[in-house]
Coordinates of C-alpha atoms in Angstrom, one line a residue:
Chain A
X1 CA 31.1 6.4 -7.3
X2 CA 30.4 8.0 -4.0
X3 CA 33.9 9.3 -3.2
X4 CA 36.0 12.4 -3.0
X5 CA 36.9 13.2 -6.6
X6 CA 37.9 17.0 -6.3
X7 CA 38.2 17.6 -10.1
X8 CA 35.8 20.2 -11.5
X9 CA 33.9 20.2 -14.7
X10 CA 35.9 20.3 -18.0
X11 CA 33.0 21.3 -20.2
X12 CA 35.1 21.2 -23.3
X13 CA 35.6 17.5 -23.1
X14 CA 31.9 16.6 -22.8
X15 CA 29.9 15.1 -25.6
X16 CA 28.1 17.8 -27.6
X17 CA 24.3 18.0 -28.1
X18 CA 23.3 17.1 -24.6
X19 CA 19.7 17.8 -23.8
X20 CA 18.9 20.9 -21.6
X21 CA 17.5 20.4 -18.2
X22 CA 14.5 22.5 -17.5
X23 CA 13.3 22.7 -14.0
X24 CA 9.8 24.0 -13.8
X25 CA 9.0 26.0 -10.6
X26 CA 11.6 24.2 -8.4
X27 CA 11.0 24.8 -4.7
X28 CA 14.3 24.1 -2.9
X29 CA 17.7 25.7 -3.8
X30 CA 19.3 22.5 -2.4
X31 CA 17.4 20.4 -4.8
X32 CA 18.5 22.6 -7.7
X33 CA 22.1 22.3 -6.6
X34 CA 21.8 18.5 -6.3
X35 CA 20.3 18.4 -9.7
X36 CA 23.2 20.6 -11.0
X37 CA 25.7 18.1 -9.5
X38 CA 23.8 15.2 -11.1
X39 CA 24.0 17.1 -14.5
X40 CA 27.7 17.6 -14.4
X41 CA 28.2 14.1 -13.1
X42 CA 26.6 12.8 -16.4
X43 CA 27.8 15.6 -18.6
X44 CA 24.9 17.9 -18.9
X45 CA 25.5 21.5 -18.5
X46 CA 22.5 23.5 -19.9
X47 CA 20.4 24.2 -16.7
X48 CA 17.2 26.2 -17.2
X49 CA 14.6 27.2 -14.6
X50 CA 11.1 28.4 -14.8
X51 CA 10.3 30.7 -11.8
X52 CA 12.4 29.1 -9.1
X53 CA 10.2 29.7 -6.0
X54 CA 13.0 31.0 -3.6
X55 CA 14.6 33.2 -6.4
X56 CA 18.0 33.1 -8.2
X57 CA 20.9 33.0 -7.5
X58 CA 20.5 30.7 -4.7
X59 CA 23.2 30.2 -2.0
X60 CA 21.7 26.8 -0.9
X61 CA 21.8 25.7 -4.6
X62 CA 25.6 26.7 -4.9
X63 CA 26.3 24.9 -1.8
X64 CA 24.4 21.7 -2.6
X65 CA 26.0 21.6 -6.1
X66 CA 29.3 20.5 -4.5
X67 CA 31.4 22.2 -7.0
X68 CA 29.3 21.9 -10.3
X69 CA 29.8 25.7 -10.5
X70 CA 29.8 25.7 -14.4
X71 CA 26.3 24.5 -14.3
X72 CA 25.1 26.8 -11.5
X73 CA 27.0 29.8 -13.0
X74 CA 25.5 29.1 -16.4
X75 CA 21.9 28.6 -15.3
X76 CA 19.2 30.7 -16.9
X77 CA 15.9 31.6 -15.5
X78 CA 12.7 32.0 -17.6
X79 CA 9.2 33.4 -17.0
X80 CA 7.4 30.5 -18.5
X81 CA 8.0 26.8 -19.5
X82 CA 7.3 27.9 -23.2
X83 CA 9.9 30.7 -23.0
X84 CA 12.5 28.1 -21.5
X85 CA 11.7 25.7 -24.5
X86 CA 11.7 28.4 -27.2
X87 CA 14.8 27.5 -28.9
X88 CA 14.5 23.6 -28.6
X89 CA 13.1 21.4 -31.2
X90 CA 12.4 18.3 -29.1
X91 CA 11.2 18.6 -25.5
X92 CA 10.2 15.7 -23.5
X93 CA 8.4 15.8 -20.1
X94 CA 9.4 13.6 -17.0
X95 CA 6.4 12.3 -15.0
X96 CA 5.5 9.3 -12.8
X97 CA 1.8 9.9 -13.0
X98 CA -0.4 8.8 -15.9
X99 CA -1.9 11.6 -17.6
X100 CA -5.2 11.6 -19.6
X101 CA -3.3 12.5 -22.8
X102 CA -2.5 10.6 -25.9
X103 CA 1.3 10.8 -25.9
X104 CA 4.3 8.6 -26.5
X105 CA 5.9 7.2 -23.3
X106 CA 9.5 6.3 -23.3
X107 CA 11.8 5.0 -20.7
X108 CA 15.0 6.9 -20.0
X109 CA 17.1 4.7 -22.1
X110 CA 14.8 5.0 -25.2
X111 CA 14.6 8.8 -24.7
X112 CA 18.4 9.0 -24.5
X113 CA 18.7 7.2 -27.8
X114 CA 16.3 9.7 -29.4
X115 CA 18.2 12.7 -28.0
X116 CA 21.4 11.3 -29.4
X117 CA 19.7 10.8 -32.8
X118 CA 18.4 14.3 -32.7
X119 CA 21.8 15.6 -31.7
X120 CA 23.3 14.0 -34.8
X121 CA 20.6 15.7 -36.8
X122 CA 21.7 19.1 -35.3
X123 CA 18.5 19.4 -33.4
X124 CA 18.3 20.9 -29.8
X125 CA 16.6 18.9 -27.1
X126 CA 15.4 19.4 -23.6
X127 CA 13.8 17.5 -20.7
X128 CA 11.1 19.1 -18.4
X129 CA 11.2 18.3 -14.6
X130 CA 8.3 19.5 -12.4
X131 CA 8.3 20.9 -8.9
X132 CA 9.1 18.6 -6.0
X133 CA 5.6 18.7 -4.6
X134 CA 3.4 18.3 -7.6
X135 CA 5.5 17.5 -10.6
X136 CA 4.6 19.1 -13.9
X137 CA 1.2 20.5 -14.6
X138 CA -0.8 19.1 -17.5
X139 CA -0.1 22.3 -19.6
X140 CA 3.6 21.7 -19.3
X141 CA 3.2 18.1 -20.2
X142 CA 1.1 19.2 -23.1
X143 CA 3.9 21.3 -24.3
X144 CA 6.2 18.1 -24.7
X145 CA 6.5 15.8 -27.6
X146 CA 6.7 12.6 -25.4
X147 CA 6.7 11.5 -21.8
X148 CA 9.7 9.9 -20.1
X149 CA 8.9 7.6 -17.3
X150 CA 11.3 5.1 -15.5
X151 CA 10.5 1.6 -15.0
X152 CA 10.7 2.0 -11.2
X153 CA 9.0 0.2 -8.2
X154 CA 5.4 0.9 -9.2
X155 CA 4.4 1.0 -5.5
X156 CA 7.2 3.7 -4.9
X157 CA 7.9 5.5 -8.2
X158 CA 8.3 9.2 -7.1
X159 CA 11.8 10.2 -7.6
X160 CA 13.8 12.8 -5.9
X161 CA 14.3 15.6 -8.3
X162 CA 18.1 15.2 -8.5
X163 CA 17.5 11.4 -9.1
X164 CA 15.2 12.1 -12.0
X165 CA 17.8 14.6 -13.5
X166 CA 20.4 12.0 -12.9
X167 CA 18.8 9.1 -14.5
X168 CA 18.0 11.1 -17.7
X169 CA 21.7 12.3 -17.7
X170 CA 23.2 8.9 -17.0
X171 CA 21.4 7.3 -19.9
X172 CA 22.3 10.2 -22.1
X173 CA 25.9 9.7 -21.0
X174 CA 25.8 5.9 -21.9
X175 CA 24.3 6.5 -25.3
X176 CA 26.8 9.3 -26.2
X177 CA 29.7 7.2 -25.0
X178 CA 28.4 4.3 -27.3
X179 CA 28.2 6.8 -30.1
X180 CA 31.7 8.1 -29.4
X181 CA 33.0 4.5 -29.6
X182 CA 31.0 3.6 -32.8
X183 CA 28.3 1.4 -31.1
X184 CA 25.7 4.2 -31.1
X185 CA 24.9 3.6 -34.7
X186 CA 22.9 0.5 -33.6
X187 CA 20.3 2.8 -32.2
X188 CA 19.6 4.5 -35.4
X189 CA 16.1 4.1 -36.4
X190 CA 15.3 2.3 -33.3
X191 CA 12.7 4.8 -32.7
X192 CA 12.0 5.5 -36.4
X193 CA 14.0 8.2 -38.2
X194 CA 12.1 11.3 -39.0
X195 CA 13.0 12.0 -42.7
X196 CA 12.3 15.5 -43.9
X197 CA 13.2 17.6 -46.9
X198 CA 16.8 18.9 -46.7
X199 CA 15.3 22.5 -47.1
X200 CA 13.4 22.3 -43.8
X201 CA 13.9 21.6 -40.1
X202 CA 11.9 20.6 -37.1
X203 CA 9.9 23.6 -35.6
X204 CA 11.2 25.1 -32.4
X205 CA 8.9 25.6 -29.6
X206 CA 8.4 29.3 -30.2
X207 CA 7.1 28.4 -33.6
X208 CA 4.8 25.6 -32.2
X209 CA 3.3 27.8 -29.5
X210 CA 2.8 30.5 -32.1
X211 CA 0.6 27.9 -34.0
X212 CA -1.2 26.8 -30.9
X213 CA -2.0 30.3 -29.8
X214 CA -3.2 31.3 -33.3
X215 CA -5.4 28.2 -33.5
X216 CA -6.7 28.7 -30.0
X217 CA -7.6 32.2 -30.6
X218 CA -9.6 31.6 -33.7
X219 CA -11.3 28.6 -32.1
X220 CA -12.2 30.8 -29.1
X221 CA -13.6 33.4 -31.6
X222 CA -15.6 30.7 -33.2
X223 CA -16.9 29.4 -29.9
X224 CA -15.5 26.1 -30.3
X225 CA -13.4 26.2 -27.1
X226 CA -16.5 26.2 -25.3
X227 CA -17.9 25.9 -22.5
X228 CA -15.1 28.0 -20.9
X229 CA -14.3 25.5 -18.1
X230 CA -13.7 22.9 -20.7
X231 CA -11.6 25.1 -23.0
X232 CA -8.2 24.5 -21.3
X233 CA -8.4 20.6 -21.6
X234 CA -9.7 21.0 -25.1
X235 CA -6.8 23.3 -26.0
X236 CA -4.4 20.9 -24.3
X237 CA -5.7 18.0 -26.3
X238 CA -5.2 19.8 -29.4
X239 CA -1.6 20.7 -28.5
X240 CA -0.9 17.0 -27.8
X241 CA -2.2 16.1 -31.2
X242 CA 0.0 18.5 -33.0
X243 CA 3.0 17.8 -30.7
X244 CA 3.0 14.1 -31.6
X245 CA 3.3 15.0 -35.3
X246 CA 6.8 16.6 -34.6
X247 CA 6.0 19.4 -37.2
X248 CA 8.6 21.1 -39.3
X249 CA 9.0 24.9 -39.3
X250 CA 7.4 24.7 -43.0
X251 CA 4.5 22.7 -41.8
X252 CA 3.8 25.0 -38.9
X253 CA 3.5 27.9 -41.4
X254 CA 1.3 25.8 -43.7
X255 CA -0.9 25.0 -40.8
X256 CA -1.4 28.7 -39.8
X257 CA -2.1 29.1 -43.5
X258 CA -4.8 26.4 -43.1
X259 CA -6.4 28.1 -40.2
X260 CA -6.4 31.5 -41.9
X261 CA -7.8 30.2 -45.1
X262 CA -10.6 28.4 -43.3
X263 CA -11.6 31.4 -41.3
X264 CA -11.2 33.6 -44.4
X265 CA -13.5 31.4 -46.4
X266 CA -14.1 31.5 -50.2
X267 CA -14.7 35.3 -50.3
X268 CA -11.0 35.9 -50.0
X269 CA -10.7 35.5 -53.8
X270 CA -8.3 33.1 -55.7
X271 CA -5.0 33.6 -54.1
X272 CA -3.8 32.6 -50.6
X273 CA -3.3 35.5 -48.1
X274 CA 0.0 36.5 -47.0
X275 CA 0.2 34.0 -44.3
X276 CA -1.7 31.5 -46.3
X277 CA 1.6 30.1 -47.6
X278 CA -0.3 27.6 -49.7
X279 CA 2.8 26.5 -51.8
X280 CA 4.4 25.1 -48.6
X281 CA 1.3 23.1 -47.5
Chain B
X1 CA 9.7 10.5 -12.5
X2 CA 9.8 13.4 -10.2
X3 CA 6.1 13.3 -9.1
X4 CA 3.7 12.9 -6.4
X5 CA 3.3 9.1 -6.3
X6 CA 2.0 8.6 -2.8
X7 CA 2.0 4.8 -2.7
X8 CA 4.2 3.0 -0.3
X9 CA 6.5 0.1 -0.8
X10 CA 4.8 -3.3 -1.3
X11 CA 7.8 -5.5 -0.8
X12 CA 6.0 -8.8 -1.6
X13 CA 5.7 -7.6 -5.1
X14 CA 9.4 -6.9 -5.7
X15 CA 11.8 -9.1 -7.5
X16 CA 13.6 -11.5 -5.2
X17 CA 17.5 -11.8 -4.8
X18 CA 18.1 -8.1 -4.8
X19 CA 21.4 -7.1 -3.5
X20 CA 21.8 -5.8 0.0
X21 CA 22.9 -2.1 0.4
X22 CA 25.8 -1.5 2.9
X23 CA 26.6 2.0 3.9
X24 CA 29.9 2.1 5.6
X25 CA 30.1 4.9 8.3
X26 CA 27.5 7.1 6.7
X27 CA 27.7 10.6 8.1
X28 CA 24.4 12.4 7.5
X29 CA 21.1 10.9 8.4
X30 CA 19.5 12.8 5.6
X31 CA 21.8 11.0 3.1
X32 CA 20.8 7.6 4.6
X33 CA 17.2 8.6 4.1
X34 CA 17.5 9.6 0.6
X35 CA 19.5 6.3 -0.1
X36 CA 16.6 4.4 1.4
X37 CA 14.2 6.2 -0.7
X38 CA 16.3 5.4 -3.9
X39 CA 16.5 1.7 -2.7
X40 CA 12.6 1.5 -2.6
X41 CA 12.4 3.4 -5.8
X42 CA 14.4 0.6 -7.6
X43 CA 13.1 -2.3 -5.5
X44 CA 15.9 -2.8 -3.0
X45 CA 15.0 -3.3 0.7
X46 CA 18.0 -4.8 2.5
X47 CA 19.6 -1.7 4.1
X48 CA 22.7 -2.4 6.3
X49 CA 24.9 0.3 8.0
X50 CA 28.3 0.1 9.6
X51 CA 28.7 2.5 12.5
X52 CA 26.3 5.4 11.3
X53 CA 28.2 8.5 12.6
X54 CA 25.2 10.2 14.1
X55 CA 23.6 6.9 15.5
X56 CA 20.6 5.0 14.6
X57 CA 17.6 5.4 14.5
X58 CA 17.7 8.8 12.9
X59 CA 14.9 11.3 12.7
X60 CA 16.5 12.9 9.7
X61 CA 16.8 9.6 7.9
X62 CA 13.3 8.9 8.5
X63 CA 12.2 12.2 7.2
X64 CA 14.4 12.1 4.1
X65 CA 13.3 8.6 3.2
X66 CA 9.9 10.3 2.1
X67 CA 7.9 7.4 2.9
X68 CA 10.4 4.5 2.4
X69 CA 9.5 3.2 5.8
X70 CA 9.8 -0.4 5.0
X71 CA 13.6 0.3 4.3
X72 CA 14.2 2.5 7.2
X73 CA 12.4 0.3 9.6
X74 CA 14.1 -2.9 8.5
X75 CA 17.7 -1.3 8.6
X76 CA 20.2 -3.1 10.5
X77 CA 23.4 -1.7 12.1
X78 CA 26.8 -3.5 12.3
X79 CA 30.1 -3.0 14.1
X80 CA 32.3 -3.7 11.1
X81 CA 32.0 -4.0 7.3
X82 CA 32.9 -7.6 7.5
X83 CA 30.1 -8.3 10.1
X84 CA 27.7 -6.6 7.6
X85 CA 28.8 -8.8 4.8
X86 CA 28.9 -12.0 6.9
X87 CA 26.0 -13.7 5.3
X88 CA 26.7 -12.5 1.6
X89 CA 28.3 -14.6 -0.9
X90 CA 29.2 -11.8 -3.3
X91 CA 30.1 -8.3 -2.3
X92 CA 31.1 -5.5 -4.7
X93 CA 32.6 -2.1 -3.7
X94 CA 31.7 1.2 -5.3
X95 CA 34.4 3.8 -5.7
X96 CA 35.1 6.7 -8.1
X97 CA 38.7 6.5 -7.3
X98 CA 41.4 4.2 -8.8
X99 CA 42.9 2.0 -6.1
X100 CA 46.2 0.5 -6.1
X101 CA 44.7 -3.0 -6.3
X102 CA 44.3 -5.7 -8.8
X103 CA 40.6 -6.0 -9.1
X104 CA 37.8 -6.4 -11.5
X105 CA 36.0 -3.2 -12.3
X106 CA 32.6 -3.4 -13.6
X107 CA 30.0 -0.8 -14.5
X108 CA 26.7 -0.8 -12.8
X109 CA 25.0 -2.7 -15.7
X110 CA 27.6 -5.3 -15.6
X111 CA 27.4 -5.6 -11.9
X112 CA 23.6 -5.9 -12.0
X113 CA 23.9 -8.7 -14.6
X114 CA 26.3 -10.6 -12.3
X115 CA 23.9 -10.1 -9.2
X116 CA 21.0 -11.4 -11.2
X117 CA 23.0 -14.4 -12.2
X118 CA 24.1 -14.9 -8.6
X119 CA 20.4 -14.6 -7.4
X120 CA 19.3 -17.4 -9.8
X121 CA 22.0 -19.4 -8.3
X122 CA 20.6 -18.7 -4.8
X123 CA 23.5 -16.6 -3.8
X124 CA 23.2 -13.5 -1.5
X125 CA 24.8 -10.4 -2.9
X126 CA 25.6 -6.9 -1.6
X127 CA 27.1 -3.5 -2.5
X128 CA 29.4 -1.4 -0.4
X129 CA 29.1 2.4 -0.3
X130 CA 31.5 4.5 1.5
X131 CA 31.2 7.6 3.7
X132 CA 30.2 10.8 2.0
X133 CA 33.5 12.5 2.6
X134 CA 36.1 9.9 2.0
X135 CA 34.4 6.9 0.2
X136 CA 35.6 3.4 1.2
X137 CA 38.8 2.7 2.9
X138 CA 41.1 0.3 1.0
X139 CA 40.4 -2.2 3.6
X140 CA 36.7 -2.1 2.8
X141 CA 37.5 -2.3 -1.0
X142 CA 39.7 -5.2 -0.3
X143 CA 36.9 -7.2 1.1
X144 CA 35.0 -6.9 -2.1
X145 CA 35.2 -9.4 -5.0
X146 CA 35.1 -6.6 -7.5
X147 CA 34.7 -2.8 -7.9
X148 CA 31.7 -1.0 -9.4
X149 CA 32.4 2.2 -11.1
X150 CA 29.9 4.3 -13.3
X151 CA 31.1 5.8 -16.6
X152 CA 30.5 9.2 -15.3
X153 CA 32.0 12.6 -16.3
X154 CA 35.7 11.8 -15.6
X155 CA 36.2 15.4 -14.5
X156 CA 33.4 15.3 -12.0
X157 CA 32.8 11.8 -11.1
X158 CA 31.9 11.9 -7.3
X159 CA 28.4 10.9 -6.8
X160 CA 26.0 11.9 -4.0
X161 CA 25.6 8.9 -1.8
X162 CA 21.9 8.4 -2.7
X163 CA 22.8 8.8 -6.5
X164 CA 25.3 6.0 -6.3
X165 CA 22.7 3.7 -4.5
X166 CA 20.1 4.6 -7.0
X167 CA 22.4 3.9 -9.9
X168 CA 23.2 0.2 -8.6
X169 CA 19.4 -0.2 -7.9
X170 CA 18.2 1.1 -11.2
X171 CA 20.5 -1.3 -13.2
X172 CA 19.5 -4.1 -10.9
X173 CA 15.8 -3.3 -11.4
X174 CA 16.2 -3.3 -15.3
X175 CA 18.0 -6.5 -15.2
X176 CA 15.5 -8.1 -12.9
X177 CA 12.6 -6.9 -15.2
X178 CA 14.3 -8.3 -18.1
X179 CA 14.5 -11.6 -16.4
X180 CA 10.9 -11.4 -15.4
X181 CA 9.8 -10.6 -18.9
X182 CA 12.1 -13.1 -20.5
X183 CA 14.0 -10.2 -22.1
X184 CA 13.5 -6.6 -23.3
X185 CA 12.3 -5.2 -19.9
X186 CA 14.9 -2.4 -20.3
X187 CA 13.8 -1.9 -23.9
X188 CA 10.2 -1.4 -22.9
X189 CA 9.2 2.2 -24.0
X190 CA 12.4 2.4 -26.1
X191 CA 10.3 2.9 -29.1
X192 CA 7.8 5.0 -27.3
X193 CA 4.5 3.2 -26.6
X194 CA 1.5 5.4 -27.3
X195 CA -0.6 5.7 -24.2
X196 CA -4.1 7.1 -24.5
X197 CA -7.2 7.4 -22.4
X198 CA -9.1 4.1 -21.8
X199 CA -12.1 5.4 -23.5
X200 CA -10.7 5.9 -27.0
X201 CA -8.7 4.0 -29.6
X202 CA -6.4 4.8 -32.4
X203 CA -8.5 5.8 -35.5
X204 CA -9.0 3.5 -38.4
X205 CA -8.2 4.5 -41.9
X206 CA -11.8 5.0 -42.9
X207 CA -11.9 7.7 -40.2
X208 CA -8.7 9.3 -41.1
X209 CA -9.5 9.7 -44.8
X210 CA -13.0 10.9 -43.9
X211 CA -11.0 13.7 -42.0
X212 CA -8.5 14.3 -44.9
X213 CA -11.3 14.5 -47.4
X214 CA -13.4 16.9 -45.3
X215 CA -10.4 19.1 -44.7
X216 CA -9.3 19.0 -48.3
X217 CA -12.8 19.9 -49.5
X218 CA -13.0 23.0 -47.3
X219 CA -9.4 24.0 -48.2
X220 CA -10.3 23.7 -51.9
X221 CA -13.5 25.8 -51.3
X222 CA -11.3 28.4 -49.6
X223 CA -8.8 28.3 -52.4
X224 CA -6.0 27.2 -50.1
X225 CA -5.1 24.2 -52.3
X226 CA -4.1 26.3 -55.1
X227 CA -2.8 26.5 -57.8
X228 CA -4.6 23.2 -59.0
X229 CA -1.4 21.5 -60.3
X230 CA 0.1 22.0 -56.7
X231 CA -3.1 20.8 -55.0
X232 CA -2.3 17.1 -54.8
X233 CA 1.3 17.4 -53.2
X234 CA -0.1 20.0 -50.8
X235 CA -2.9 17.7 -49.8
X236 CA -0.4 14.9 -49.4
X237 CA 1.8 16.9 -47.1
X238 CA -1.2 17.6 -44.9
X239 CA -2.0 14.0 -44.7
X240 CA 1.5 13.3 -43.8
X241 CA 1.4 15.6 -40.8
X242 CA -1.8 14.2 -39.5
X243 CA -0.7 10.7 -40.2
X244 CA 2.4 11.1 -38.1
X245 CA 0.3 12.2 -35.1
X246 CA -1.3 8.7 -34.9
X247 CA -4.8 10.2 -34.1
X248 CA -7.3 8.6 -32.0
X249 CA -11.0 8.2 -33.3
X250 CA -11.9 11.0 -30.6
X251 CA -9.2 13.2 -32.0
X252 CA -10.4 12.7 -35.5
X253 CA -14.0 14.0 -34.6
X254 CA -12.5 16.7 -32.7
X255 CA -10.4 17.9 -35.8
X256 CA -13.4 17.7 -37.9
X257 CA -15.1 19.8 -35.4
X258 CA -12.2 22.2 -35.5
X259 CA -12.4 22.5 -39.3
X260 CA -16.4 23.0 -39.2
X261 CA -16.0 25.7 -36.5
X262 CA -13.3 27.7 -38.3
X263 CA -15.5 27.5 -41.5
X264 CA -18.6 28.4 -39.7
X265 CA -17.0 31.3 -37.7
X266 CA -18.4 33.2 -34.9
X267 CA -21.8 33.9 -36.6
X268 CA -22.8 30.3 -35.8
X269 CA -23.8 31.1 -32.1
X270 CA -22.5 29.9 -28.9
X271 CA -22.7 26.1 -29.2
X272 CA -20.6 23.8 -31.4
X273 CA -22.6 22.3 -34.4
X274 CA -23.6 18.7 -34.8
X275 CA -20.1 17.6 -35.8
X276 CA -18.3 20.2 -33.6
X277 CA -18.0 17.7 -30.9
X278 CA -16.3 20.4 -28.9
X279 CA -16.3 18.4 -25.6
X280 CA -13.9 15.9 -27.3
X281 CA -11.3 18.3 -28.5

């Protein structure tokens, strides 16, 4: 394990469908580099960052990656967590802290099993990791479908960033190796397969955030997100509710139709409006 | 996982019989400190070092341990690997490299299972970790009963020292939790337990159907559930969506408030109506 393996990443040989690693506002380039090394150790290559504090590219990250150049070189920087997750259908958030949210909590092994299951279904997945000093914001956590928490020493549960990334990657690798050797099937349905019509797919986060922002704009106009100081937590709780439902792209359109129809009211006549999309409800 | 847990190690509460961590000629104090942090994260506390290059105690190690003082403070330094292992009955060596030796090779999970078994038999165990640059010497490996090697990306298998220590500790912790809980410790959360604020509970079906019927009545009034022959399947799809979210009683009230607010529109003034229940959204 600790050793002097000089080989470098042969990405082609890695299991497909690995989750993306999304570092939200990482502070130290060295930690980004160690996370990149942990990713390649475990066969992850899709590194995304939201506003890295010290900018990008980073010499410190390059150095700490100890040769994981394929990960560092392919890393992408985004303006917001939502933008970094835009093309992903399943996003989980890592946190050691309890949050005042109603959300599924998985351990890394359980999360890896769901990622493998999602990959087999052609779905794109990702994991959010917060900044070293504070972890993820509640808004970031609210964007995720579930929380990943490791069963660590409860008296000392805060992991170094690279350790947290490594843990998720390690469990992913074990599950993907099981799948490659045929044992992975035993995990099927362990967390409950989401069965959906063939003509639809899970919504991606661009579509989900579009729904959230549409609903929140209307609820602000209706003075429901009130008083202002309470509005953010109220909006977060609504996002948590819809996030747990793991909506399909068709359902997102239907819900936007529901919101539009309720706002429009009866006076709009007998047929759904352009975004009513009633037949898909 | 990555987070801001400020709690410090409560050694008394940790599972007994954990393996000792033996760092052979570690080079950087920072790596020793990160290894100590990884140990306490996973419930290991017995840190032993063989001739640390930069001496001991180490300010860099203390700093990098991020509060794992109980491990750093209790660390012991030895003149030789043999001396460090003197009181241990079972010692395994971690290495990413193949050695020209005939030895059992276990993965960290298999090694953890054997450590747990040994602990139950009252045996003291330990794991050898080599120096960052070269890993273990063949003589050190020869001292060990077996080799521990993680199933990592074969093209990039060299782990950071702290990662290697973390991996062994993590698998030990899962096994010891399994033993403590009878079984399934490592499966906890595999299905994604739903956690929620203490002051709420899952909604019962009377409350859910109340929400569904409220929403469907409004959507019928708004001509969204249209045409009539499609209305039943459209309503069913909406119920499926909300059903998947496993709503709490509080969330049901909030969603009824959302529906009422959207129907009422801005003209209703600044405060949520009686069933608006905005503060619970």
